[in-house]
CSV table of C-alpha atoms in Angstrom, one decimal:
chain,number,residue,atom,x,y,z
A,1,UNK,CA,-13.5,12.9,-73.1
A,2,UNK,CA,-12.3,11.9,-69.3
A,3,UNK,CA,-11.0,14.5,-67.2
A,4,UNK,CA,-7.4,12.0,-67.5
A,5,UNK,CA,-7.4,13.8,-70.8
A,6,UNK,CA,-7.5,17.6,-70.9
A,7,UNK,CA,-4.8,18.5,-73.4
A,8,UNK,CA,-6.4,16.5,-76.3
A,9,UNK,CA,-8.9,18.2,-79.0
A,10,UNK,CA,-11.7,17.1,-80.4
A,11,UNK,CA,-11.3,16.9,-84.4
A,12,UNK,CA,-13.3,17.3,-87.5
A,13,UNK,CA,-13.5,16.2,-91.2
A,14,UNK,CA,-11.8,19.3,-91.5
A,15,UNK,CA,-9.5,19.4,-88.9
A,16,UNK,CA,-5.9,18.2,-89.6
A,17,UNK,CA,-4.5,16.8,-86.3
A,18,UNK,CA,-2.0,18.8,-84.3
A,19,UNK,CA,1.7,16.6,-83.9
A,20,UNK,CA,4.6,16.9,-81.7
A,21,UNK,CA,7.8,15.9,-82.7
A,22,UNK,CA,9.9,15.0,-79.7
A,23,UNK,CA,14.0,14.3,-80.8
A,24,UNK,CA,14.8,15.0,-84.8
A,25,UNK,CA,18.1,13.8,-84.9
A,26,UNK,CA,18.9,11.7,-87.9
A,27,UNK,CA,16.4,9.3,-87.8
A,28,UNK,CA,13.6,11.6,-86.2
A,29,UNK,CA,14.3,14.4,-88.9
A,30,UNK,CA,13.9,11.4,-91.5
A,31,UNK,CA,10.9,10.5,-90.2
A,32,UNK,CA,9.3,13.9,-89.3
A,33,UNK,CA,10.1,14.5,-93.0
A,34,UNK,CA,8.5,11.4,-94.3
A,35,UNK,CA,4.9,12.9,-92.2
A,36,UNK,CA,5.2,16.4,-93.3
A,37,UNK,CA,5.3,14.9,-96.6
A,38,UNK,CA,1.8,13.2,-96.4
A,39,UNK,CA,0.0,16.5,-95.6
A,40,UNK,CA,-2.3,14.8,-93.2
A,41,UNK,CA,-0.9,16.5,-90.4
A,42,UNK,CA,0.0,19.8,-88.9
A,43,UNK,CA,3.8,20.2,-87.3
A,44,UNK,CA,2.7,22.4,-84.3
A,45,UNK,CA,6.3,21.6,-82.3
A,46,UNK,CA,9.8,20.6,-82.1
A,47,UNK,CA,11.9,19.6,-79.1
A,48,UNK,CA,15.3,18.3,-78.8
A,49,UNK,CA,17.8,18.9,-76.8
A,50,UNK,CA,20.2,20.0,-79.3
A,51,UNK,CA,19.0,23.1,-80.8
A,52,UNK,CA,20.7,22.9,-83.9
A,53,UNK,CA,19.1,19.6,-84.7
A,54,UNK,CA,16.0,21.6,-83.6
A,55,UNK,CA,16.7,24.8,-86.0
A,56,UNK,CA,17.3,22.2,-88.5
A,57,UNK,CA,13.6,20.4,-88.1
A,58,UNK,CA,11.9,23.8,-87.7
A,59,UNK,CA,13.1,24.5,-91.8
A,60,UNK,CA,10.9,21.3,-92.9
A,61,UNK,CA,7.9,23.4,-91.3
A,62,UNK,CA,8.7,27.1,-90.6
A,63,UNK,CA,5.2,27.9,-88.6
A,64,UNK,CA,6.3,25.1,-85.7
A,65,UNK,CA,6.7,26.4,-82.6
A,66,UNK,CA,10.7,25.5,-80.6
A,67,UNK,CA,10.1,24.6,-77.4
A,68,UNK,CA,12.6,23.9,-74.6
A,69,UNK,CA,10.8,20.5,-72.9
A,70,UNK,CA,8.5,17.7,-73.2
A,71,UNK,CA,6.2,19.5,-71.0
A,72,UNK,CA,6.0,22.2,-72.9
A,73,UNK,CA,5.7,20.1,-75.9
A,74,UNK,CA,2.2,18.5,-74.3
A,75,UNK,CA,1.4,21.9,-73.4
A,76,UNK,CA,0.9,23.0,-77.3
A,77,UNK,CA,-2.7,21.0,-77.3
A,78,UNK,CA,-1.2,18.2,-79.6
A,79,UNK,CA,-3.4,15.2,-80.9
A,80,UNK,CA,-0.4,12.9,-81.4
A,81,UNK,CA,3.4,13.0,-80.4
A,82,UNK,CA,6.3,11.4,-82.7
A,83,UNK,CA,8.9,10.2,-80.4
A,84,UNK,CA,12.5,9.5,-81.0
A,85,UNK,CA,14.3,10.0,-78.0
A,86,UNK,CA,16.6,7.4,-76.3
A,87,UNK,CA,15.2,3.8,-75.6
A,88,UNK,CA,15.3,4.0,-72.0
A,89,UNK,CA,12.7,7.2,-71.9
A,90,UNK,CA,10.2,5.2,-74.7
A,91,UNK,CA,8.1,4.0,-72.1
A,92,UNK,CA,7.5,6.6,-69.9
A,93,UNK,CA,7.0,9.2,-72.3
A,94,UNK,CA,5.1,7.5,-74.2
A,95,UNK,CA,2.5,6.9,-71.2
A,96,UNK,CA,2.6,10.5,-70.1
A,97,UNK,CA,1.5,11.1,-73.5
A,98,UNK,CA,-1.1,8.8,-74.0
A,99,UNK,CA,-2.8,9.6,-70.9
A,100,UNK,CA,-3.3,13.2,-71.8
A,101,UNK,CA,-5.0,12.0,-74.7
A,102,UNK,CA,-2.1,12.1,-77.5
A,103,UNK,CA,-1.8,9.1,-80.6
A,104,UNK,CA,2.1,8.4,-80.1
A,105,UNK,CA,4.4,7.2,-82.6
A,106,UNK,CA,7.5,5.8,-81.2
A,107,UNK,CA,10.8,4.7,-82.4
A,108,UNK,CA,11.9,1.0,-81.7
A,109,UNK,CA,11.9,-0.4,-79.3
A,110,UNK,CA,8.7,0.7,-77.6
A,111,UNK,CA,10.1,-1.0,-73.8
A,112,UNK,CA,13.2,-2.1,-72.8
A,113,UNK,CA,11.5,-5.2,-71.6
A,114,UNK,CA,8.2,-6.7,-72.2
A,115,UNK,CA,6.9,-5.5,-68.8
A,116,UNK,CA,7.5,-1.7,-70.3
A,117,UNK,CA,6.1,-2.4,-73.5
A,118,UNK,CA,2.6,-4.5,-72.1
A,119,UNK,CA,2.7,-0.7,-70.1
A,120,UNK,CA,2.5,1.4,-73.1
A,121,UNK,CA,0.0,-0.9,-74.6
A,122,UNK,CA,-2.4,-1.2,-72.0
A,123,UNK,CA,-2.1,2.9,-71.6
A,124,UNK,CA,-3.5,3.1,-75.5
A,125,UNK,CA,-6.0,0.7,-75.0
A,126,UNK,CA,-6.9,2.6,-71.7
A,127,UNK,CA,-7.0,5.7,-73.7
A,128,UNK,CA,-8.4,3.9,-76.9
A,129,UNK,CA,-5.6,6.0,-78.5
A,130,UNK,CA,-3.5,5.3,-82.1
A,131,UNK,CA,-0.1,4.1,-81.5
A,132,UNK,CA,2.4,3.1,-83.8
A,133,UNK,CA,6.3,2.0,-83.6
A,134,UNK,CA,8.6,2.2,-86.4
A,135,UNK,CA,9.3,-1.3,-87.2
A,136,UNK,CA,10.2,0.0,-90.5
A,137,UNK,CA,11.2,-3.0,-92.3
A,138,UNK,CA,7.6,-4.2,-92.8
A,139,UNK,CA,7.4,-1.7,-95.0
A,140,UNK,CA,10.2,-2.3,-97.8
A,141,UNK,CA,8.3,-3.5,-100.6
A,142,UNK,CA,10.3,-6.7,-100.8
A,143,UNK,CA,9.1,-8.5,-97.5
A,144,UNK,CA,5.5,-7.1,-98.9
A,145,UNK,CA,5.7,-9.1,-101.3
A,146,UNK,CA,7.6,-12.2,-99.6
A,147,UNK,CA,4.5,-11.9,-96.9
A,148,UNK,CA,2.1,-12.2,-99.9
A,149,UNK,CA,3.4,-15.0,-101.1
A,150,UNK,CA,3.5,-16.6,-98.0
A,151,UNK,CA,-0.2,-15.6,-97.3
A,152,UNK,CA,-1.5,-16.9,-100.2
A,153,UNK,CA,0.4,-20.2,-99.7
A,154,UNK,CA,2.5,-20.0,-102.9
A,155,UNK,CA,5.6,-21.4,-101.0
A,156,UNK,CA,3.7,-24.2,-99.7
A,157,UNK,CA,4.6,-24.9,-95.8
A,158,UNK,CA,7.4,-22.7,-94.6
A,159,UNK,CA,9.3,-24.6,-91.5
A,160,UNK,CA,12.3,-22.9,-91.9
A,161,UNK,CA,14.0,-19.2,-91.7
A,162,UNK,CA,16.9,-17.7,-91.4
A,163,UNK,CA,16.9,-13.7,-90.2
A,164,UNK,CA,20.3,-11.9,-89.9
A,165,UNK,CA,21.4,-8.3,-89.2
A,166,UNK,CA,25.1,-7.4,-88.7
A,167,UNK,CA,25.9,-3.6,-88.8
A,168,UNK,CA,29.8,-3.1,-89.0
A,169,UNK,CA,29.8,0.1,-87.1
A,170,UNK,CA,27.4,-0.1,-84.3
A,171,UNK,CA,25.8,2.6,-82.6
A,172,UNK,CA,28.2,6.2,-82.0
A,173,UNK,CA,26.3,7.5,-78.9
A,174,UNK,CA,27.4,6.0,-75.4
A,175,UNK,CA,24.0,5.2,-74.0
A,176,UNK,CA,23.7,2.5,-76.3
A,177,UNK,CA,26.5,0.5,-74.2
A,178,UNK,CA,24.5,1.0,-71.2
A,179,UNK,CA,22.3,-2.1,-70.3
A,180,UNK,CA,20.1,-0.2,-67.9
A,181,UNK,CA,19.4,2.9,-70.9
A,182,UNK,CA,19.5,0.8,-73.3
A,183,UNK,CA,18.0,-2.7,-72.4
A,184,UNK,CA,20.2,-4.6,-74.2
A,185,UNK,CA,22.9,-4.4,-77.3
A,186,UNK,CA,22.5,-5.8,-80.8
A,187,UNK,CA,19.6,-7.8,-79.9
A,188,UNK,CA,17.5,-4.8,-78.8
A,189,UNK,CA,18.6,-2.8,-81.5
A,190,UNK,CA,18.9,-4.6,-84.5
A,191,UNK,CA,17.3,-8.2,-83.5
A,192,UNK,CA,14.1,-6.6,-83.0
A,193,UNK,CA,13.8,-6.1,-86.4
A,194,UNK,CA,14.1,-9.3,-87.1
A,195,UNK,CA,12.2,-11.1,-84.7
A,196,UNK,CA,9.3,-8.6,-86.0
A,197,UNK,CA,9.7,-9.6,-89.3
A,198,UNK,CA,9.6,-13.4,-88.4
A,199,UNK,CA,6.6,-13.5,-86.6
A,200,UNK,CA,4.5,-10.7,-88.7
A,201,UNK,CA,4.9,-12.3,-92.3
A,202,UNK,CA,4.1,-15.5,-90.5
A,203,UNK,CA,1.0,-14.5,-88.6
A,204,UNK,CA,2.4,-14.2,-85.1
A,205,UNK,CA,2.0,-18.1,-84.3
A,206,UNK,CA,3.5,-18.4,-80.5
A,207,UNK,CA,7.0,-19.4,-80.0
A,208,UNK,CA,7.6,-22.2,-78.2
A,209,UNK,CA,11.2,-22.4,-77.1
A,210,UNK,CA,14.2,-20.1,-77.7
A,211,UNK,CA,17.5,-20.9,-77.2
A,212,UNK,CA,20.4,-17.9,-77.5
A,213,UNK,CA,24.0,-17.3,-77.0
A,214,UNK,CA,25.1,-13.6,-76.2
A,215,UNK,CA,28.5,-12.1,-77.1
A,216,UNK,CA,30.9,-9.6,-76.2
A,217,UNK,CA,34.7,-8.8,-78.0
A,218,UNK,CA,34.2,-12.7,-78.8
A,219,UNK,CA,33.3,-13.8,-75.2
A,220,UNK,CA,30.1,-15.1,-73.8
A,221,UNK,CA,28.7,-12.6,-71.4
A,222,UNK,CA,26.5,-13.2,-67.9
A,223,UNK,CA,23.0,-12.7,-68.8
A,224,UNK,CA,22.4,-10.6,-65.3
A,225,UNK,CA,25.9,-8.6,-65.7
A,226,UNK,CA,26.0,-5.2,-67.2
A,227,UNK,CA,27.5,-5.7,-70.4
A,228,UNK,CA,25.9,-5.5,-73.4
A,229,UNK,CA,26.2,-8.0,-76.4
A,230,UNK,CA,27.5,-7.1,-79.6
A,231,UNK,CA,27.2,-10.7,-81.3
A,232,UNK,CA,24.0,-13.3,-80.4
A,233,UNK,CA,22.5,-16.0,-82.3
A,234,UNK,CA,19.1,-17.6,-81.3
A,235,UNK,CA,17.0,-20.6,-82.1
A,236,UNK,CA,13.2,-20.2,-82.6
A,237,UNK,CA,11.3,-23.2,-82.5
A,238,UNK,CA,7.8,-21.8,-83.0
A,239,UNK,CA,4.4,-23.9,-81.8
A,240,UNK,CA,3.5,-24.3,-85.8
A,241,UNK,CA,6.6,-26.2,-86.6
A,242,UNK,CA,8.7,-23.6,-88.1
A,243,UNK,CA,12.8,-23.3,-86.5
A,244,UNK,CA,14.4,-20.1,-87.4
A,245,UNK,CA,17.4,-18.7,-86.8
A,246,UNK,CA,18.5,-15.2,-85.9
A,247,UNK,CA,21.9,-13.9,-85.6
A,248,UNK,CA,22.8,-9.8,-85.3
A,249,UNK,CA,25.8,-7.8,-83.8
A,250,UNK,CA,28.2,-4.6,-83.9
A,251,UNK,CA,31.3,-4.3,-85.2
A,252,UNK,CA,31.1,-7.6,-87.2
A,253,UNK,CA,34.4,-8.0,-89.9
A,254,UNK,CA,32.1,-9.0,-92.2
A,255,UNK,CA,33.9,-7.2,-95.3
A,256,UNK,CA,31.2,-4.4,-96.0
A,257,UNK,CA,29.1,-2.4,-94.0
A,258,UNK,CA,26.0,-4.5,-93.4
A,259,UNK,CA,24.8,-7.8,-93.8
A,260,UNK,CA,21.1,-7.7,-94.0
A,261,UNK,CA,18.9,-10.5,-95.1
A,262,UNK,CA,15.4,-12.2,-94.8
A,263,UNK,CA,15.2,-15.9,-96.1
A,264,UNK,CA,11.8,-18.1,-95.8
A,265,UNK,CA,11.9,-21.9,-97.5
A,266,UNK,CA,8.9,-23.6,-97.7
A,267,UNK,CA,8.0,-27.0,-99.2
A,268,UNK,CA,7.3,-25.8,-102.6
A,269,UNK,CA,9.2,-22.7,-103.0
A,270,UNK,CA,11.2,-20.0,-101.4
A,271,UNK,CA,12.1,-16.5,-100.9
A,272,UNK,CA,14.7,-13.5,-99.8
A,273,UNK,CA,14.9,-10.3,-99.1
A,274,UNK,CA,19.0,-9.2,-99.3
A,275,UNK,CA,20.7,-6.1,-98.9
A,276,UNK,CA,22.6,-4.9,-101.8
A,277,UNK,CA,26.7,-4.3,-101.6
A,278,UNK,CA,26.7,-4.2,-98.1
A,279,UNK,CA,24.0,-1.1,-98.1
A,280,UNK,CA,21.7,-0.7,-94.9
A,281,UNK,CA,18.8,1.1,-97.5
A,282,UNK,CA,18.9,-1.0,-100.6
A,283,UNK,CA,17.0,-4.6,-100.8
A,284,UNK,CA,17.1,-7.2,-103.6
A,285,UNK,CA,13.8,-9.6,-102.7
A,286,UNK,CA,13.9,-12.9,-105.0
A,287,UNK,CA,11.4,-16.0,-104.7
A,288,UNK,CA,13.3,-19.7,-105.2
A,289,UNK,CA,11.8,-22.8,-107.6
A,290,UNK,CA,14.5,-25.0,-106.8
A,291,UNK,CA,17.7,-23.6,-108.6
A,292,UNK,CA,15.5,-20.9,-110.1
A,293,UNK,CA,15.4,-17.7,-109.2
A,294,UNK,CA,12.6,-14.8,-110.1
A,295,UNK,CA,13.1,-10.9,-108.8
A,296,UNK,CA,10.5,-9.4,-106.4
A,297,UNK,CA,11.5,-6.1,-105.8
A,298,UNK,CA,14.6,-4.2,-107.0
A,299,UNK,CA,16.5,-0.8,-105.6
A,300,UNK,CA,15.2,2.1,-105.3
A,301,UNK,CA,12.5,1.7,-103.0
A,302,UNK,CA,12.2,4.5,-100.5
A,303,UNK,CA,10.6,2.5,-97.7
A,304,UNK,CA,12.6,4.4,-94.1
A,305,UNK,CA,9.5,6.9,-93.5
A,306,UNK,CA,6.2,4.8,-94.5
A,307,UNK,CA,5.9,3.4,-91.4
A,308,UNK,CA,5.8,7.2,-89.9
A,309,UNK,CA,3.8,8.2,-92.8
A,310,UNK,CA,1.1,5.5,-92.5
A,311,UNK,CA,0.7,6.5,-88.9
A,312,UNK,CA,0.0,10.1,-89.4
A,313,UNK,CA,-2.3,9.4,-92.0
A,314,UNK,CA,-4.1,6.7,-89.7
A,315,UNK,CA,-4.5,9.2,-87.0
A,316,UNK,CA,-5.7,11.7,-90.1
A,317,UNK,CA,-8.8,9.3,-90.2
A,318,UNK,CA,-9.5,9.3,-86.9
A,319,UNK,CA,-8.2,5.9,-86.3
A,320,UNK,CA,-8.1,4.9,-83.0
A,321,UNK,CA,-6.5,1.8,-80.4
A,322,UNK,CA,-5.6,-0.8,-82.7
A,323,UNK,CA,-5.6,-4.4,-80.9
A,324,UNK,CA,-3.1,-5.3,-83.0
A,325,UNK,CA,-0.7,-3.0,-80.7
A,326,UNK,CA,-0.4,-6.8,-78.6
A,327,UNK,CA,1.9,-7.8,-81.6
A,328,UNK,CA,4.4,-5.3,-79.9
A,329,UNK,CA,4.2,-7.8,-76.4
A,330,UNK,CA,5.1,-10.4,-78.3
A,331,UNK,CA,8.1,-9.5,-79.9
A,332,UNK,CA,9.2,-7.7,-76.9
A,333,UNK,CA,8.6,-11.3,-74.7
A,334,UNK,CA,10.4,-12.8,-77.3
A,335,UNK,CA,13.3,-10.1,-76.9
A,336,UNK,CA,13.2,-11.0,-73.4
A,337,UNK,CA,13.5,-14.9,-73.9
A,338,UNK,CA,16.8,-14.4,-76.0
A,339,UNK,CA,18.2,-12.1,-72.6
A,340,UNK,CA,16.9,-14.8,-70.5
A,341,UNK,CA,14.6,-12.3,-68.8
A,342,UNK,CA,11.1,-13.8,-67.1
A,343,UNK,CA,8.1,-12.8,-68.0
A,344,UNK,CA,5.3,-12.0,-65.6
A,345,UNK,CA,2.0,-12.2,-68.0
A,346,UNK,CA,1.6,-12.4,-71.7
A,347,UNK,CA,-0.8,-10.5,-74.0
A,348,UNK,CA,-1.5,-12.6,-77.4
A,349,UNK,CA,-1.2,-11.1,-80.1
A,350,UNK,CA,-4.8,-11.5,-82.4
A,351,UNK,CA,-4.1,-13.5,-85.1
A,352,UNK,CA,-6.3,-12.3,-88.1
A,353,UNK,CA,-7.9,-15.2,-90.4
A,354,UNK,CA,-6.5,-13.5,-93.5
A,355,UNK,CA,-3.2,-14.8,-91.8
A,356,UNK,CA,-1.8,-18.1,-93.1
A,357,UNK,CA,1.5,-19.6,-93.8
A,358,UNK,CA,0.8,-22.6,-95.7
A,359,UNK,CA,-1.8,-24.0,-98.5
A,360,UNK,CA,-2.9,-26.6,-95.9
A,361,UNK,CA,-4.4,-23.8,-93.5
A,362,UNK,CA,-6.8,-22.7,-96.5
């Protein structure tokens, strides 16, 4: 190992790997909870600023050590950090971390822009270390099975999709209203899920054009002001023919607490994925024959943690830079399209021949 990477250890079949967790508020506890739960991995420390958020972590593993900074954290010879801190310190710590040599698991979104997300890329390739970001949707077993079918060219060809996310509420903690800790508002926050989901079940084809409108109280907002949006809608036209639509925001009257939904149509068949009464954890998925209607996937399905738990248990098998991790770039470009921010250079995503969207690419 390079000298650029002292703190890391060298494991063995019978080593479990040593992981930080850095921020278990309510999300981070979830998903520190979800990776204690595999058993792949050991919990060797906890830091958050908060320590009763920290006390309450420690009881998920009693033998973890508190400690009072990241510094200290990366001082406890980790293999791999879990980081849920806010958006505007992703980046950075998740560069100091993978040049000492550490896998890193970070909560969305991984940059603020694409220029801080190609950063903590190229770092894990430079390191050739595991990272992972908790695009947690993926995981729900409904847009599984939505991507299978779309795989295997059951729907025929998809050309159009509608994504949308509205969260009645919006986020409680200040920095969210922030453009520079934040990045951005709805879009950032919840429209990355959706742009994610668009371009992974449909094999991350490039997007050709984009076209948004950005919101605030009901107002269109200046792209290079300081406010943040709490409504947008955007047009996708992507380079294979498909136009999708995505739309997200806080605060929306929409009746019930979220409105969550997936829907893909193809030329002979299509399908959703739906949240249930308004819930932000339940999903109904359903494929379409024309009027007809067949059931995918049904409540419960206790998807929030796999996409922690799949990490740790990645980095378990020594897993290491995944060039996959370019798939990150190009949603965050496409993040930055939607804001109207420029781009300087572009990593492709690969774009594995298992990946198809319609019978015609077989």
């Amino acid at each position: 190992m390079s000298d650029a990477m002292p703190l890391a250890r060298k494991l063995d079949a019978t080593t479990r790997p040593r992981v930080g967790f850095l921020g278990v508020g309510r999300i981070g506890l979830h998903r520190m909870r979800a990776i204690v739960e595999t058993g792949a991995v050991e919990t060797a420390a906890i830091f958050d600023p908060t320590p009763e958020m920290a006390a309450a972590a420690r009881e998920l593993t009693p033998d973890a050590l508190l400690v009072n900074s990241l510094e200290a954290l990366l001082d406890q010879r980790l293999d791999g950090i879990v980081i849920a801190s806010p958006s505007a310190l992703h980046a950075a710590q998740s560069i100091v971390a993978l040049e000492q040599g550490l896998a890193v698991f970070c909560q969305k979104p991984l940059g603020r822009t694409r220029d801080e997300t190609l950063a903590v890329v190229e770092a894990a390739q430079h390191a050739d270390r595991l990272l992972g970001v908790d695009l947690s949707y993926r995981h729900t077993v409904g847009m599984q099975r939505i991507r299978d079918l779309i795989t295997s060219g059951e729907l025929g060809t998809v050309f159009a999709v509608d994504l949308t996310f509205h969260n009645a509420y919006g986020p409680s903690k200040p920095w969210f209203y922030d453009k520079a800790l934040s990045g951005g508002g709805c879009v950032i926050d919840l429209g990355v899920h959706l742009v994610d989901l668009l371009l992974w079940v449909l094999g991350f084809p490039e997007v050709a054009r984009v076209e948004s409108r950005l919101f605030a109280k009901g107002v269109p907002i200046r792209r290079d002001g300081d406010e943040v949006e709490d409504y947008a809608v955007a047009t996708l036209e992507l380079a294979d023919g498909v136009v999708a639509r995505v739309a997200c925001s806080w605060h929306l009257q929409a009746g019930c607490d979220a409105v969550i939904s997936a829907d893909f149509y193809g030329t002979e068949g299509g399908a959703s994925l739906r949240n249930v009464d308004g819930s932000y954890l339940d999903f109904r998925a359903e494929r379409y024959r024309g009027t007809q209607r067949e059931v995918l996937a049904l409540p419960p399905d206790d998807w929030g943690g796999r996409a922690a738990a799949l990490w740790a248990e990645r980095l378990a098998a020594g897993e290491r830079f995944d060039p996959e991790n370019d798939c990150f770039v190009t949603v965050a470009d496409v993040l930055d399209r939607i804001y109207g921010r420029e781009s300087r250079r572009l990593r492709t995503c690969p774009a594995p021949s298992s990946r198809r969207r319609s019978k015609s690419s077989r």
